[in-house]
Amino acid sequence: MTSFRKILTLLLCVGSTSIIAQTQAPSPLPLMPLPESVTQNGQRFVVNKGFTVSVKTQSQSRLYSGASRFLRRLSGRTGLFFEQDFLTPVKNPASGSLTVTNSESPAIAPNIDESYSLKVTSGSIVLDAKTDIGALRGLETLLQLLNSDTSGYYFEGVEIKDKPRFTWRGLMLDVARHYMPLEVVRRNLDGMAAMKLNVFHWHLSEDQGFRVESKKFPKLHELGSDGLYYTQDEIKAIVKYADDRGIRVVPEFDVPGHSTAWFVGYPEYASAPGPYTIERRWGVFDPTFDPTKEATYKFFKEFFTEISALFPDPYFHIGGDENNGKQWNENSDIQKFMKKNNLPDNHALQGYFNNRILEILTNLNKRMIGWDEILHPSMPKNIVIHSWRGKEALYKSAQQGYDGILSNGFYIDLNQSAEFHYKNDPIPADAPLNDTEKARILGGEATMWAELVTPETVDMKIWTRMPAIAERLWSPQSVNDVDDMYNRMQRIWIQLEEHGLQHMSASEMMFRRMMPGENTNRLV
């Protein structure tokens, strides 16, 4: 294992005077994701207790809270007690050490302009962006520019122009197989913001648990969660927390399979009679919604109407993966329905089901996303294909006119290296796509499936790899030097701890429990 001293030596190395992201030269600054272009000017802005921030923006901008968080984090990193504590429209100086300007404060939505420019000289710091979300991204870059020497703390002098390569840069967190408390969700949202990720995909139902309070169908959470679920007020608070950080929240309720927990309280919608109990193992199981009953769609209409009000994002994920079809094959009424409606196989029957769900979601002004199993000739082109089985499925869907998201190769629960994920470009140079088809690849998502994690270990799975994935989805395609990525990421790991993330500390805590009072180095 690399010693901590060696890591620090790597982290504190600062190289030459300039970098353009389009080159393969080692990066002189520990920025991550690496911006589109960076030029060092040889100057430095000295930070002292008189450091102030002035925001020039609309009155309802996220920038007031974002700039206040910036000040608190800067204080935590430097140990300085700034005279300015937080910003509001009333407590906002006319000028400051750092001036942040933006012209728009849009509602959180897909395809928002996240570009920014940043200039640091010895006399001032100027951050400009079209939107307040772009300005938030720039504040994260500025914090990464903080450095120190024997005379104190300073920001490196630079000029940066930056924007993301992909509009969809996400993290999926499975809280259904193992429930994750709110503090775990919040600290991971903070980590996402630090790495300029913008989509939190919340996997909320599974065979092992249903995690959202439903006032319309209370037996969903009362019987299907072991008491471990989020209230509707808690959901709203998380959506607001993410919004403040420029992150969209996309819910997933997996149907028609992976649905055992739904049927503990409402077995009448399953394709085989109950009773059902929460699944305690991991794998692919038989319980599946009955797609032939009109009552099923009445249930979903009422449920999705209630739940969609909690999630303002225009996208809604229905899962749709790994339906083994066993209950459908063994149900004579379902087989008769298939024959009557000329549905030759279970894939066609699931296409029928998906179209019925799509109609419900469309009427709720939601755009449907599903894993790549939902791709079927009967599906219209306004859905989004989320590819987990391979790039071939992603490219096929793009060639057929569907928008798509890549998660294959970004499965951070599989213990693959950061290098493996870093090299997983959604659109490599040899991708068999024309420019129109490439534009349909929205981006990518890391997936944190929770069969084998707990709230204590989940950060280790995510944040030892997630910065590499974030850079792959933000930075230009030509930014691909693996050694340089690792050098920068090791410093980023340390910075991420300020959000309460336990990717570095959890293993030590577990080692100490295994060998109380002993030298835990013996376990390494």
Tab-separated table of C-alpha atoms in Angstrom, residues 1-290:
chain	number	residue	atom	x	y	z
A	1	MET	CA	0.000	0.000	0.000
A	2	THR	CA	1.299	3.492	-0.842
A	3	SER	CA	2.400	5.254	2.323
A	4	PHE	CA	0.610	8.417	3.376
A	5	ARG	CA	3.914	10.312	3.224
A	6	LYS	CA	4.403	9.249	-0.395
A	7	ILE	CA	0.859	10.310	-1.228
A	8	LEU	CA	1.449	13.748	0.291
A	9	THR	CA	4.675	14.114	-1.665
A	10	LEU	CA	2.787	13.380	-4.858
A	11	LEU	CA	-0.006	15.727	-3.923
A	12	LEU	CA	2.073	18.770	-3.142
A	13	CYS	CA	4.098	18.711	-6.344
A	14	VAL	CA	3.352	21.721	-8.537
A	15	GLY	CA	4.835	21.732	-12.004
A	16	SER	CA	5.344	24.148	-14.861
A	17	THR	CA	3.602	27.394	-15.630
A	18	SER	CA	0.806	26.544	-18.039
A	19	ILE	CA	-1.528	23.785	-19.201
A	20	ILE	CA	-4.022	23.402	-21.983
A	21	ALA	CA	-6.324	20.445	-21.351
A	22	GLN	CA	-6.022	19.325	-24.961
A	23	THR	CA	-2.383	18.245	-24.379
A	24	GLN	CA	-0.940	15.214	-22.628
A	25	ALA	CA	1.524	17.230	-20.498
A	26	PRO	CA	1.282	16.511	-16.746
A	27	SER	CA	-1.163	18.866	-15.051
A	28	PRO	CA	0.656	21.434	-12.884
A	29	LEU	CA	-2.444	22.109	-10.778
A	30	PRO	CA	-4.430	19.495	-8.818
A	31	LEU	CA	-7.752	20.344	-10.452
A	32	MET	CA	-10.425	17.694	-10.960
A	33	PRO	CA	-12.299	17.508	-13.243
A	34	LEU	CA	-9.626	19.170	-15.342
A	35	PRO	CA	-11.031	22.345	-16.954
A	36	GLU	CA	-11.253	22.823	-20.700
A	37	SER	CA	-8.356	25.299	-20.612
A	38	VAL	CA	-6.077	26.631	-17.888
A	39	THR	CA	-3.300	29.203	-18.123
A	40	GLN	CA	-1.154	30.116	-15.116
A	41	ASN	CA	0.007	33.728	-14.904
A	42	GLY	CA	2.671	33.386	-12.228
A	43	GLN	CA	0.722	35.488	-9.713
A	44	ARG	CA	-0.966	34.538	-6.465
A	45	PHE	CA	-3.835	36.012	-4.471
A	46	VAL	CA	-3.002	35.988	-0.761
A	47	VAL	CA	-5.831	34.923	1.549
A	48	ASN	CA	-6.218	36.616	4.928
A	49	LYS	CA	-9.040	37.237	7.388
A	50	GLY	CA	-10.158	40.245	5.339
A	51	PHE	CA	-11.135	38.029	2.401
A	52	THR	CA	-14.656	38.909	1.162
A	53	VAL	CA	-17.083	37.769	-1.516
A	54	SER	CA	-19.368	40.020	-3.546
A	55	VAL	CA	-22.182	38.444	-5.545
A	56	LYS	CA	-23.761	40.235	-8.473
A	57	THR	CA	-26.784	38.147	-9.334
A	58	GLN	CA	-30.560	37.860	-9.162
A	59	SER	CA	-32.144	38.052	-5.735
A	60	GLN	CA	-33.315	34.431	-5.630
A	61	SER	CA	-30.016	32.972	-6.829
A	62	ARG	CA	-28.474	29.839	-5.347
A	63	LEU	CA	-25.269	31.839	-5.238
A	64	TYR	CA	-25.958	33.405	-1.860
A	65	SER	CA	-26.037	30.054	-0.085
A	66	GLY	CA	-23.332	28.700	-2.401
A	67	ALA	CA	-20.982	31.591	-1.640
A	68	SER	CA	-21.676	31.220	2.080
A	69	ARG	CA	-20.739	27.531	1.914
A	70	PHE	CA	-17.603	28.534	0.005
A	71	LEU	CA	-16.578	30.904	2.819
A	72	ARG	CA	-17.159	28.254	5.491
A	73	ARG	CA	-15.110	25.682	3.589
A	74	LEU	CA	-12.331	28.175	2.946
A	75	SER	CA	-12.286	29.013	6.634
A	76	GLY	CA	-12.123	25.316	7.487
A	77	ARG	CA	-9.181	24.749	5.151
A	78	THR	CA	-7.178	27.776	6.278
A	79	GLY	CA	-8.136	28.160	9.930
A	80	LEU	CA	-8.904	31.837	9.264
A	81	PHE	CA	-11.926	33.527	10.861
A	82	PHE	CA	-13.235	35.790	8.124
A	83	GLU	CA	-14.922	39.050	9.014
A	84	GLN	CA	-17.614	38.182	6.462
A	85	ASP	CA	-19.590	35.161	7.649
A	86	PHE	CA	-22.352	34.615	5.093
A	87	LEU	CA	-24.149	36.321	2.201
A	88	THR	CA	-27.750	37.345	1.665
A	89	PRO	CA	-29.300	39.896	-0.702
A	90	VAL	CA	-29.048	42.344	2.214
A	91	LYS	CA	-25.584	41.317	3.452
A	92	ASN	CA	-23.766	41.527	0.128
A	93	PRO	CA	-20.857	43.974	-0.216
A	94	ALA	CA	-20.613	46.154	-3.305
A	95	SER	CA	-17.111	44.851	-3.956
A	96	GLY	CA	-14.982	42.028	-2.623
A	97	SER	CA	-11.789	40.040	-2.935
A	98	LEU	CA	-13.835	37.626	-5.024
A	99	THR	CA	-16.518	38.995	-7.345
A	100	VAL	CA	-19.019	36.474	-8.710
A	101	THR	CA	-21.302	37.554	-11.525
A	102	ASN	CA	-24.074	35.733	-13.350
A	103	SER	CA	-27.031	36.878	-15.430
A	104	GLU	CA	-29.486	33.994	-14.997
A	105	SER	CA	-30.801	31.940	-12.088
A	106	PRO	CA	-32.887	29.285	-13.844
A	107	ALA	CA	-34.971	26.544	-12.296
A	108	ILE	CA	-32.963	23.336	-12.113
A	109	ALA	CA	-33.489	21.422	-15.363
A	110	PRO	CA	-31.617	19.427	-18.009
A	111	ASN	CA	-29.175	21.168	-20.358
A	112	ILE	CA	-28.571	24.257	-18.224
A	113	ASP	CA	-25.483	26.240	-19.150
A	114	GLU	CA	-22.778	25.252	-16.635
A	115	SER	CA	-19.873	27.128	-18.235
A	116	TYR	CA	-17.800	29.682	-16.354
A	117	SER	CA	-14.623	31.711	-16.572
A	118	LEU	CA	-12.275	32.355	-13.683
A	119	LYS	CA	-9.398	34.851	-13.421
A	120	VAL	CA	-7.118	35.017	-10.393
A	121	THR	CA	-4.475	37.748	-10.137
A	122	SER	CA	-2.572	39.209	-7.228
A	123	GLY	CA	-5.178	41.944	-6.834
A	124	SER	CA	-8.537	40.271	-7.445
A	125	ILE	CA	-10.516	37.138	-8.258
A	126	VAL	CA	-13.272	37.380	-10.865
A	127	LEU	CA	-15.698	34.546	-11.570
A	128	ASP	CA	-18.167	35.025	-14.427
A	129	ALA	CA	-20.908	32.651	-15.552
A	130	LYS	CA	-24.143	32.870	-17.471
A	131	THR	CA	-26.054	30.931	-14.796
A	132	ASP	CA	-25.666	30.628	-11.061
A	133	ILE	CA	-25.089	26.893	-11.543
A	134	GLY	CA	-22.082	27.675	-13.727
A	135	ALA	CA	-20.867	29.998	-10.983
A	136	LEU	CA	-21.205	27.182	-8.412
A	137	ARG	CA	-19.005	25.006	-10.625
A	138	GLY	CA	-16.431	27.796	-10.736
A	139	LEU	CA	-16.398	28.143	-6.948
A	140	GLU	CA	-15.457	24.459	-6.696
A	141	THR	CA	-12.540	25.025	-9.058
A	142	LEU	CA	-11.391	28.045	-7.054
A	143	LEU	CA	-11.315	26.024	-3.827
A	144	GLN	CA	-9.105	23.453	-5.546
A	145	LEU	CA	-6.652	26.255	-6.424
A	146	LEU	CA	-5.956	26.978	-2.740
A	147	ASN	CA	-2.302	26.399	-1.845
A	148	SER	CA	0.068	27.326	0.977
A	149	ASP	CA	3.700	27.918	1.860
A	150	THR	CA	5.553	29.215	4.887
A	151	SER	CA	4.017	32.675	4.428
A	152	GLY	CA	0.405	31.488	4.441
A	153	TYR	CA	-2.439	30.581	2.108
A	154	TYR	CA	-3.005	31.797	-1.405
A	155	PHE	CA	-4.897	31.058	-4.609
A	156	GLU	CA	-2.806	30.218	-7.648
A	157	GLY	CA	-2.970	32.885	-10.368
A	158	VAL	CA	-4.820	31.498	-13.402
A	159	GLU	CA	-7.176	32.163	-16.253
A	160	ILE	CA	-9.680	29.351	-16.791
A	161	LYS	CA	-12.359	28.786	-19.395
A	162	ASP	CA	-14.486	25.767	-18.664
A	163	LYS	CA	-17.629	23.895	-19.620
A	164	PRO	CA	-18.750	20.252	-19.426
A	165	ARG	CA	-18.450	17.765	-22.260
A	166	PHE	CA	-21.677	15.930	-21.357
A	167	THR	CA	-24.910	17.380	-20.047
A	168	TRP	CA	-25.770	14.263	-17.949
A	169	ARG	CA	-23.189	13.417	-15.283
A	170	GLY	CA	-24.752	11.300	-12.620
A	171	LEU	CA	-24.491	9.050	-9.595
A	172	MET	CA	-27.112	6.399	-8.904
A	173	LEU	CA	-27.498	5.418	-5.255
A	174	ASP	CA	-29.419	2.243	-4.420
A	175	VAL	CA	-31.098	2.813	-1.058
A	176	ALA	CA	-33.581	-0.034	-1.497
A	177	ARG	CA	-31.420	-3.112	-0.971
A	178	HIS	CA	-29.680	-1.420	1.953
A	179	TYR	CA	-31.323	1.709	3.347
A	180	MET	CA	-29.073	4.769	3.469
A	181	PRO	CA	-29.858	7.388	6.150
A	182	LEU	CA	-30.362	11.011	5.164
A	183	GLU	CA	-26.900	12.054	6.322
A	184	VAL	CA	-25.386	9.566	3.854
A	185	VAL	CA	-27.467	11.025	1.034
A	186	ARG	CA	-26.552	14.604	1.950
A	187	ARG	CA	-22.814	14.013	2.199
A	188	ASN	CA	-22.837	12.253	-1.159
A	189	LEU	CA	-24.687	15.183	-2.704
A	190	ASP	CA	-21.963	17.459	-1.323
A	191	GLY	CA	-19.331	15.221	-2.892
A	192	MET	CA	-21.214	15.293	-6.194
A	193	ALA	CA	-21.271	19.095	-6.157
A	194	ALA	CA	-17.537	19.196	-5.462
A	195	MET	CA	-16.927	17.019	-8.543
A	196	LYS	CA	-19.367	18.991	-10.727
A	197	LEU	CA	-21.817	16.096	-11.086
A	198	ASN	CA	-25.375	17.186	-11.800
A	199	VAL	CA	-27.791	14.217	-11.623
A	200	PHE	CA	-28.620	12.236	-8.478
A	201	HIS	CA	-30.445	9.072	-9.561
A	202	TRP	CA	-32.270	7.743	-6.491
A	203	HIS	CA	-33.108	4.015	-6.708
A	204	LEU	CA	-36.040	3.809	-4.282
A	205	SER	CA	-37.721	0.409	-4.692
A	206	GLU	CA	-36.526	-3.174	-4.904
A	207	ASP	CA	-37.342	-6.722	-3.841
A	208	GLN	CA	-35.652	-5.888	-0.530
A	209	GLY	CA	-37.421	-2.656	0.309
A	210	PHE	CA	-39.736	0.188	-0.641
A	211	ARG	CA	-38.260	3.441	0.664
A	212	VAL	CA	-40.769	6.278	0.155
A	213	GLU	CA	-43.796	7.230	2.212
A	214	SER	CA	-47.033	6.984	0.215
A	215	LYS	CA	-50.078	8.600	1.743
A	216	LYS	CA	-52.266	7.159	-1.011
A	217	PHE	CA	-50.973	3.581	-0.569
A	218	PRO	CA	-49.533	3.523	2.973
A	219	LYS	CA	-48.974	-0.247	3.051
A	220	LEU	CA	-46.137	0.264	0.566
A	221	HIS	CA	-43.886	1.815	3.192
A	222	GLU	CA	-45.577	0.402	6.278
A	223	LEU	CA	-45.171	-3.236	5.221
A	224	GLY	CA	-42.472	-3.057	2.562
A	225	SER	CA	-39.662	-1.182	4.309
A	226	ASP	CA	-38.980	-2.627	7.777
A	227	GLY	CA	-39.701	0.920	8.931
A	228	LEU	CA	-36.735	2.259	6.954
A	229	TYR	CA	-38.107	4.808	4.518
A	230	TYR	CA	-38.071	8.516	3.728
A	231	THR	CA	-41.072	10.636	4.589
A	232	GLN	CA	-42.418	12.940	1.925
A	233	ASP	CA	-41.110	15.943	3.828
A	234	GLU	CA	-37.655	14.350	3.902
A	235	ILE	CA	-37.822	13.732	0.148
A	236	LYS	CA	-38.691	17.391	-0.450
A	237	ALA	CA	-35.821	18.486	1.778
A	238	ILE	CA	-33.322	16.354	-0.159
A	239	VAL	CA	-34.599	17.697	-3.485
A	240	LYS	CA	-34.103	21.233	-2.150
A	241	TYR	CA	-30.652	20.358	-0.792
A	242	ALA	CA	-29.637	19.035	-4.214
A	243	ASP	CA	-31.166	22.024	-6.025
A	244	ASP	CA	-29.086	24.411	-3.922
A	245	ARG	CA	-26.008	22.623	-5.279
A	246	GLY	CA	-27.114	22.543	-8.911
A	247	ILE	CA	-28.049	18.855	-8.845
A	248	ARG	CA	-31.201	17.337	-10.296
A	249	VAL	CA	-32.909	14.426	-8.501
A	250	VAL	CA	-34.295	11.654	-10.728
A	251	PRO	CA	-36.301	8.975	-8.888
A	252	GLU	CA	-36.419	5.328	-9.899
A	253	PHE	CA	-39.208	2.910	-9.041
A	254	ASP	CA	-38.309	-0.416	-10.632
A	255	VAL	CA	-41.151	-2.144	-12.522
A	256	PRO	CA	-42.435	-4.615	-13.614
A	257	GLY	CA	-39.757	-6.819	-11.990
A	258	HIS	CA	-37.593	-6.277	-8.892
A	259	SER	CA	-40.950	-5.625	-7.230
A	260	THR	CA	-41.390	-7.977	-4.280
A	261	ALA	CA	-41.575	-5.192	-1.691
A	262	TRP	CA	-44.542	-3.611	-3.515
A	263	PHE	CA	-46.543	-6.822	-3.155
A	264	VAL	CA	-46.095	-7.266	0.601
A	265	GLY	CA	-48.843	-4.695	1.053
A	266	TYR	CA	-50.581	-4.982	-2.335
A	267	PRO	CA	-50.359	-8.582	-3.602
A	268	GLU	CA	-53.381	-8.068	-5.872
A	269	TYR	CA	-51.175	-6.375	-8.466
A	270	ALA	CA	-48.719	-9.260	-8.777
A	271	SER	CA	-48.787	-11.919	-11.495
A	272	ALA	CA	-49.066	-14.734	-8.949
A	273	PRO	CA	-51.057	-14.947	-5.710
A	274	GLY	CA	-49.404	-14.021	-2.419
A	275	PRO	CA	-48.673	-13.698	0.349
A	276	TYR	CA	-45.334	-11.959	-0.222
A	277	THR	CA	-42.564	-11.041	2.204
A	278	ILE	CA	-39.605	-8.687	1.828
A	279	GLU	CA	-36.762	-10.485	0.086
A	280	ARG	CA	-33.705	-10.975	2.298
A	281	ARG	CA	-31.320	-12.327	-0.335
A	282	TRP	CA	-29.743	-10.840	-3.454
A	283	GLY	CA	-30.450	-11.829	-7.029
A	284	VAL	CA	-33.177	-11.858	-9.662
A	285	PHE	CA	-36.543	-12.995	-8.314
A	286	ASP	CA	-39.863	-14.003	-9.835
A	287	PRO	CA	-42.422	-11.479	-8.467
A	288	THR	CA	-43.646	-9.240	-11.280
A	289	PHE	CA	-46.551	-6.857	-11.832
A	290	ASP	CA	-49.490	-8.233	-13.803
